[in-house]
Amino acid sequence: MTSSCQKHIPGFGFSVALALAIAGATLPASAQVAREAGSAAPLLLVQAPAAVKVEAGWVRPSVPGQQGTGGYMRLTAREGQQLVSASSPLAGVAEVHEMKMDGDVMRMRHVGKLDLPAGKTVELKPGGLHLMLMDLKQPLTVGSSVPLSLVFRNQRGVESRVETRLLVSPGVPGGAASHELHKH
Ligand SMILES: [Cu+2]
């Protein structure tokens, strides 16, 4: 674990997800959550098509004692969105990181809000953008899957939540085992 993995204060979307999870509420896959101006109470709106298509999600397996691992997926927003937060019951922290070469050194940086331009697929992949899962609650074994909740915000400030699952796999599922560029 590198020191650049800082604890991230979850945003509003996470609180909504958490409150609903505590209340035992079940949400449609793409329930839209909005907030009235000046009111702290979230409003649950009618179900709408998912604001963002999440495809080919997978996460590297972990061994007992391992604290973190990387998750990957493709995100395509219908209209411009930002990915503002992520959470999983199997990880204490889930945040977007970016890998970049700094001279000869590969460095990792926390991306607070990930821009998703309309209609353009943004790929989280080994060696680039990735979802960092930290403070793992249990080892992630090949063939199992990790529930993941993503909160997006559009340009009008409307938040929506998409539930997905990441397949635990040593490389891109269905592809050749990918090169180990990024180990935690
Ligand atoms: Cu990372």
mmCIF file of C-alpha atoms and ligand atoms in Angstrom:
data_model
loop_
_atom_site.group_PDB
_atom_site.id
_atom_site.type_symbol
_atom_site.label_atom_id
_atom_site.label_comp_id
_atom_site.label_asym_id
_atom_site.label_seq_id
_atom_site.Cartn_x
_atom_site.Cartn_y
_atom_site.Cartn_z
ATOM 1 C CA MET A 1 0.000 0.000 0.000
ATOM 2 C CA THR A 2 1.444 3.323 -0.953
ATOM 3 C CA SER A 3 1.048 6.442 1.112
ATOM 4 C CA SER A 4 -0.871 8.130 -1.676
ATOM 5 C CA CYS A 5 -3.906 6.019 -0.835
ATOM 6 C CA GLN A 6 -5.552 8.555 1.404
ATOM 7 C CA LYS A 7 -8.810 8.090 3.195
ATOM 8 C CA HIS A 8 -11.536 9.736 1.226
ATOM 9 C CA ILE A 9 -14.496 11.384 2.930
ATOM 10 C CA PRO A 10 -17.569 9.884 1.303
ATOM 11 C CA GLY A 11 -19.915 12.380 -0.326
ATOM 12 C CA PHE A 12 -23.638 12.834 -0.095
ATOM 13 C CA GLY A 13 -24.465 9.942 -2.404
ATOM 14 C CA PHE A 14 -22.753 7.520 -0.116
ATOM 15 C CA SER A 15 -24.760 8.725 2.874
ATOM 16 C CA VAL A 16 -27.966 8.093 0.971
ATOM 17 C CA ALA A 17 -26.822 4.628 -0.017
ATOM 18 C CA LEU A 18 -25.737 3.904 3.517
ATOM 19 C CA ALA A 19 -28.958 5.177 5.060
ATOM 20 C CA LEU A 20 -30.991 3.046 2.680
ATOM 21 C CA ALA A 21 -28.808 0.028 3.325
ATOM 22 C CA ILE A 22 -29.249 0.453 7.066
ATOM 23 C CA ALA A 23 -32.988 0.824 6.618
ATOM 24 C CA GLY A 24 -32.964 -2.449 4.675
ATOM 25 C CA ALA A 25 -34.468 -0.768 1.643
ATOM 26 C CA THR A 26 -34.092 -2.425 -1.725
ATOM 27 C CA LEU A 27 -33.439 -0.108 -4.608
ATOM 28 C CA PRO A 28 -34.039 -0.590 -8.300
ATOM 29 C CA ALA A 29 -30.793 -0.860 -10.216
ATOM 30 C CA SER A 30 -30.928 2.704 -11.352
ATOM 31 C CA ALA A 31 -32.987 4.606 -8.822
ATOM 32 C CA GLN A 32 -32.453 8.311 -9.082
ATOM 33 C CA VAL A 33 -31.738 10.242 -5.950
ATOM 34 C CA ALA A 34 -32.116 13.977 -5.781
ATOM 35 C CA ARG A 35 -32.120 16.602 -3.102
ATOM 36 C CA GLU A 36 -34.472 19.524 -2.756
ATOM 37 C CA ALA A 37 -32.767 22.893 -2.513
ATOM 38 C CA GLY A 38 -32.279 23.813 1.105
ATOM 39 C CA SER A 39 -33.406 20.442 2.365
ATOM 40 C CA ALA A 40 -31.156 17.755 3.719
ATOM 41 C CA ALA A 41 -33.714 15.021 3.107
ATOM 42 C CA PRO A 42 -33.066 12.930 0.016
ATOM 43 C CA LEU A 43 -35.904 12.401 -2.402
ATOM 44 C CA LEU A 44 -36.280 9.115 -4.179
ATOM 45 C CA LEU A 45 -37.556 9.682 -7.696
ATOM 46 C CA VAL A 46 -39.147 7.271 -10.129
ATOM 47 C CA GLN A 47 -37.037 4.598 -11.752
ATOM 48 C CA ALA A 48 -35.239 5.712 -14.906
ATOM 49 C CA PRO A 49 -32.897 3.950 -17.336
ATOM 50 C CA ALA A 50 -29.398 3.731 -15.875
ATOM 51 C CA ALA A 51 -27.609 7.061 -16.302
ATOM 52 C CA VAL A 52 -24.359 5.227 -16.892
ATOM 53 C CA LYS A 53 -23.773 1.858 -18.514
ATOM 54 C CA VAL A 54 -21.315 -0.228 -16.505
ATOM 55 C CA GLU A 55 -19.727 -3.095 -18.445
ATOM 56 C CA ALA A 56 -17.088 -5.784 -18.101
ATOM 57 C CA GLY A 57 -16.421 -5.168 -14.421
ATOM 58 C CA TRP A 58 -13.758 -7.260 -12.758
ATOM 59 C CA VAL A 59 -11.408 -7.081 -9.798
ATOM 60 C CA ARG A 60 -8.115 -8.779 -9.036
ATOM 61 C CA PRO A 61 -8.224 -11.531 -6.412
ATOM 62 C CA SER A 62 -6.623 -10.936 -3.022
ATOM 63 C CA VAL A 63 -4.991 -13.258 -0.533
ATOM 64 C CA PRO A 64 -5.567 -13.318 3.251
ATOM 65 C CA GLY A 65 -3.928 -10.295 4.830
ATOM 66 C CA GLN A 66 -3.884 -8.285 1.619
ATOM 67 C CA GLN A 67 -5.435 -4.881 2.260
ATOM 68 C CA GLY A 68 -6.177 -3.617 -1.212
ATOM 69 C CA THR A 69 -6.733 -4.538 -4.834
ATOM 70 C CA GLY A 70 -7.697 -2.940 -8.128
ATOM 71 C CA GLY A 71 -11.057 -3.036 -9.926
ATOM 72 C CA TYR A 72 -11.681 -2.345 -13.596
ATOM 73 C CA MET A 73 -14.702 -1.651 -15.811
ATOM 74 C CA ARG A 74 -16.035 0.368 -18.726
ATOM 75 C CA LEU A 75 -18.327 3.328 -18.022
ATOM 76 C CA THR A 76 -20.483 5.003 -20.668
ATOM 77 C CA ALA A 77 -22.721 7.922 -19.692
ATOM 78 C CA ARG A 78 -25.749 8.861 -21.804
ATOM 79 C CA GLU A 79 -25.350 12.500 -20.816
ATOM 80 C CA GLY A 80 -22.360 14.115 -19.159
ATOM 81 C CA GLN A 81 -21.839 12.744 -15.650
ATOM 82 C CA GLN A 82 -19.256 12.572 -12.939
ATOM 83 C CA LEU A 83 -18.563 9.491 -10.890
ATOM 84 C CA VAL A 84 -18.643 11.034 -7.417
ATOM 85 C CA SER A 85 -18.389 8.040 -5.119
ATOM 86 C CA ALA A 86 -18.164 4.274 -4.946
ATOM 87 C CA SER A 87 -18.785 1.819 -2.141
ATOM 88 C CA SER A 88 -18.767 -1.910 -1.531
ATOM 89 C CA PRO A 89 -19.781 -3.957 1.505
ATOM 90 C CA LEU A 90 -16.510 -5.889 1.061
ATOM 91 C CA ALA A 91 -14.199 -2.861 1.250
ATOM 92 C CA GLY A 92 -13.827 -0.088 3.809
ATOM 93 C CA VAL A 93 -12.744 2.340 1.111
ATOM 94 C CA ALA A 94 -13.436 2.412 -2.625
ATOM 95 C CA GLU A 95 -12.007 5.256 -4.679
ATOM 96 C CA VAL A 96 -10.852 6.023 -8.193
ATOM 97 C CA HIS A 97 -7.098 6.192 -8.760
ATOM 98 C CA GLU A 98 -5.017 7.070 -11.751
ATOM 99 C CA MET A 99 -1.585 5.654 -12.613
ATOM 100 C CA LYS A 100 0.840 7.994 -14.324
ATOM 101 C CA MET A 101 4.527 7.911 -15.159
ATOM 102 C CA ASP A 102 6.470 10.584 -13.309
ATOM 103 C CA GLY A 103 9.902 10.347 -14.916
ATOM 104 C CA ASP A 104 10.817 6.679 -14.380
ATOM 105 C CA VAL A 105 8.415 6.168 -11.529
ATOM 106 C CA MET A 106 4.832 4.994 -11.836
ATOM 107 C CA ARG A 107 2.724 6.992 -9.397
ATOM 108 C CA MET A 108 -0.832 6.627 -8.231
ATOM 109 C CA ARG A 109 -3.122 9.566 -7.630
ATOM 110 C CA HIS A 110 -6.579 9.716 -6.077
ATOM 111 C CA VAL A 111 -9.144 11.096 -8.548
ATOM 112 C CA GLY A 112 -11.888 12.768 -6.517
ATOM 113 C CA LYS A 113 -14.467 13.070 -9.286
ATOM 114 C CA LEU A 114 -14.161 11.194 -12.558
ATOM 115 C CA ASP A 115 -15.563 12.999 -15.610
ATOM 116 C CA LEU A 116 -17.674 10.900 -17.941
ATOM 117 C CA PRO A 117 -18.386 12.824 -21.181
ATOM 118 C CA ALA A 118 -21.675 12.028 -22.947
ATOM 119 C CA GLY A 119 -21.517 8.910 -25.084
ATOM 120 C CA LYS A 120 -17.788 8.374 -24.585
ATOM 121 C CA THR A 121 -16.648 5.142 -22.963
ATOM 122 C CA VAL A 122 -14.185 5.672 -20.122
ATOM 123 C CA GLU A 123 -12.152 2.578 -19.412
ATOM 124 C CA LEU A 124 -10.753 1.677 -16.014
ATOM 125 C CA LYS A 125 -7.961 -0.754 -16.829
ATOM 126 C CA PRO A 126 -4.669 -2.100 -15.473
ATOM 127 C CA GLY A 127 -1.955 0.549 -15.678
ATOM 128 C CA GLY A 128 -4.425 3.427 -15.947
ATOM 129 C CA LEU A 129 -7.542 4.512 -14.168
ATOM 130 C CA HIS A 130 -8.719 1.966 -11.644
ATOM 131 C CA LEU A 131 -11.062 1.539 -8.743
ATOM 132 C CA MET A 132 -8.970 1.034 -5.637
ATOM 133 C CA LEU A 133 -10.613 -1.200 -3.064
ATOM 134 C CA MET A 134 -8.931 -0.839 0.305
ATOM 135 C CA ASP A 135 -9.484 -2.152 3.815
ATOM 136 C CA LEU A 136 -10.835 -5.414 2.367
ATOM 137 C CA LYS A 137 -13.230 -7.237 4.694
ATOM 138 C CA GLN A 138 -12.352 -10.685 3.343
ATOM 139 C CA PRO A 139 -10.101 -12.271 0.698
ATOM 140 C CA LEU A 140 -11.538 -11.982 -2.818
ATOM 141 C CA THR A 141 -11.394 -15.397 -4.428
ATOM 142 C CA VAL A 142 -11.387 -16.134 -8.156
ATOM 143 C CA GLY A 143 -14.883 -16.834 -9.456
ATOM 144 C CA SER A 144 -16.702 -14.901 -6.726
ATOM 145 C CA SER A 145 -17.988 -11.385 -7.232
ATOM 146 C CA VAL A 146 -17.911 -8.098 -5.392
ATOM 147 C CA PRO A 147 -21.059 -5.945 -5.088
ATOM 148 C CA LEU A 148 -20.356 -2.343 -5.996
ATOM 149 C CA SER A 149 -22.481 0.768 -5.720
ATOM 150 C CA LEU A 150 -21.565 3.756 -7.891
ATOM 151 C CA VAL A 151 -22.989 7.259 -7.473
ATOM 152 C CA PHE A 152 -23.028 9.576 -10.478
ATOM 153 C CA ARG A 153 -23.957 13.263 -10.704
ATOM 154 C CA ASN A 154 -25.091 15.028 -13.862
ATOM 155 C CA GLN A 155 -24.535 18.664 -14.785
ATOM 156 C CA ARG A 156 -27.785 19.686 -13.078
ATOM 157 C CA GLY A 157 -26.590 18.153 -9.836
ATOM 158 C CA VAL A 158 -28.988 15.194 -9.948
ATOM 159 C CA GLU A 159 -27.438 12.090 -8.465
ATOM 160 C CA SER A 160 -28.158 8.524 -9.489
ATOM 161 C CA ARG A 161 -26.906 5.279 -8.152
ATOM 162 C CA VAL A 162 -25.995 2.199 -10.169
ATOM 163 C CA GLU A 163 -25.522 -1.187 -8.543
ATOM 164 C CA THR A 164 -23.164 -3.610 -10.223
ATOM 165 C CA ARG A 165 -20.894 -6.571 -9.494
ATOM 166 C CA LEU A 166 -17.225 -7.028 -10.253
ATOM 167 C CA LEU A 167 -16.126 -10.536 -11.156
ATOM 168 C CA VAL A 168 -13.033 -11.646 -9.239
ATOM 169 C CA SER A 169 -10.542 -12.666 -11.935
ATOM 170 C CA PRO A 170 -6.742 -12.718 -12.306
ATOM 171 C CA GLY A 171 -6.997 -10.845 -15.625
ATOM 172 C CA VAL A 172 -9.550 -9.439 -18.054
ATOM 173 C CA PRO A 173 -12.328 -12.062 -17.947
ATOM 174 C CA GLY A 174 -12.355 -14.011 -21.187
ATOM 175 C CA GLY A 175 -9.063 -12.461 -22.312
ATOM 176 C CA ALA A 176 -5.418 -13.413 -21.972
ATOM 177 C CA ALA A 177 -4.107 -12.935 -18.447
ATOM 178 C CA SER A 178 -3.120 -9.316 -18.339
ATOM 179 C CA HIS A 179 0.317 -8.088 -17.466
ATOM 180 C CA GLU A 180 0.948 -7.295 -13.804
ATOM 181 C CA LEU A 181 1.497 -3.576 -14.132
ATOM 182 C CA HIS A 182 0.019 -2.538 -10.870
ATOM 183 C CA LYS A 183 0.310 -4.516 -7.680
ATOM 184 C CA HIS A 184 -0.863 -3.435 -4.280
HETATM 185 CU CU CU B 1 -4.584 2.450 -6.730
#
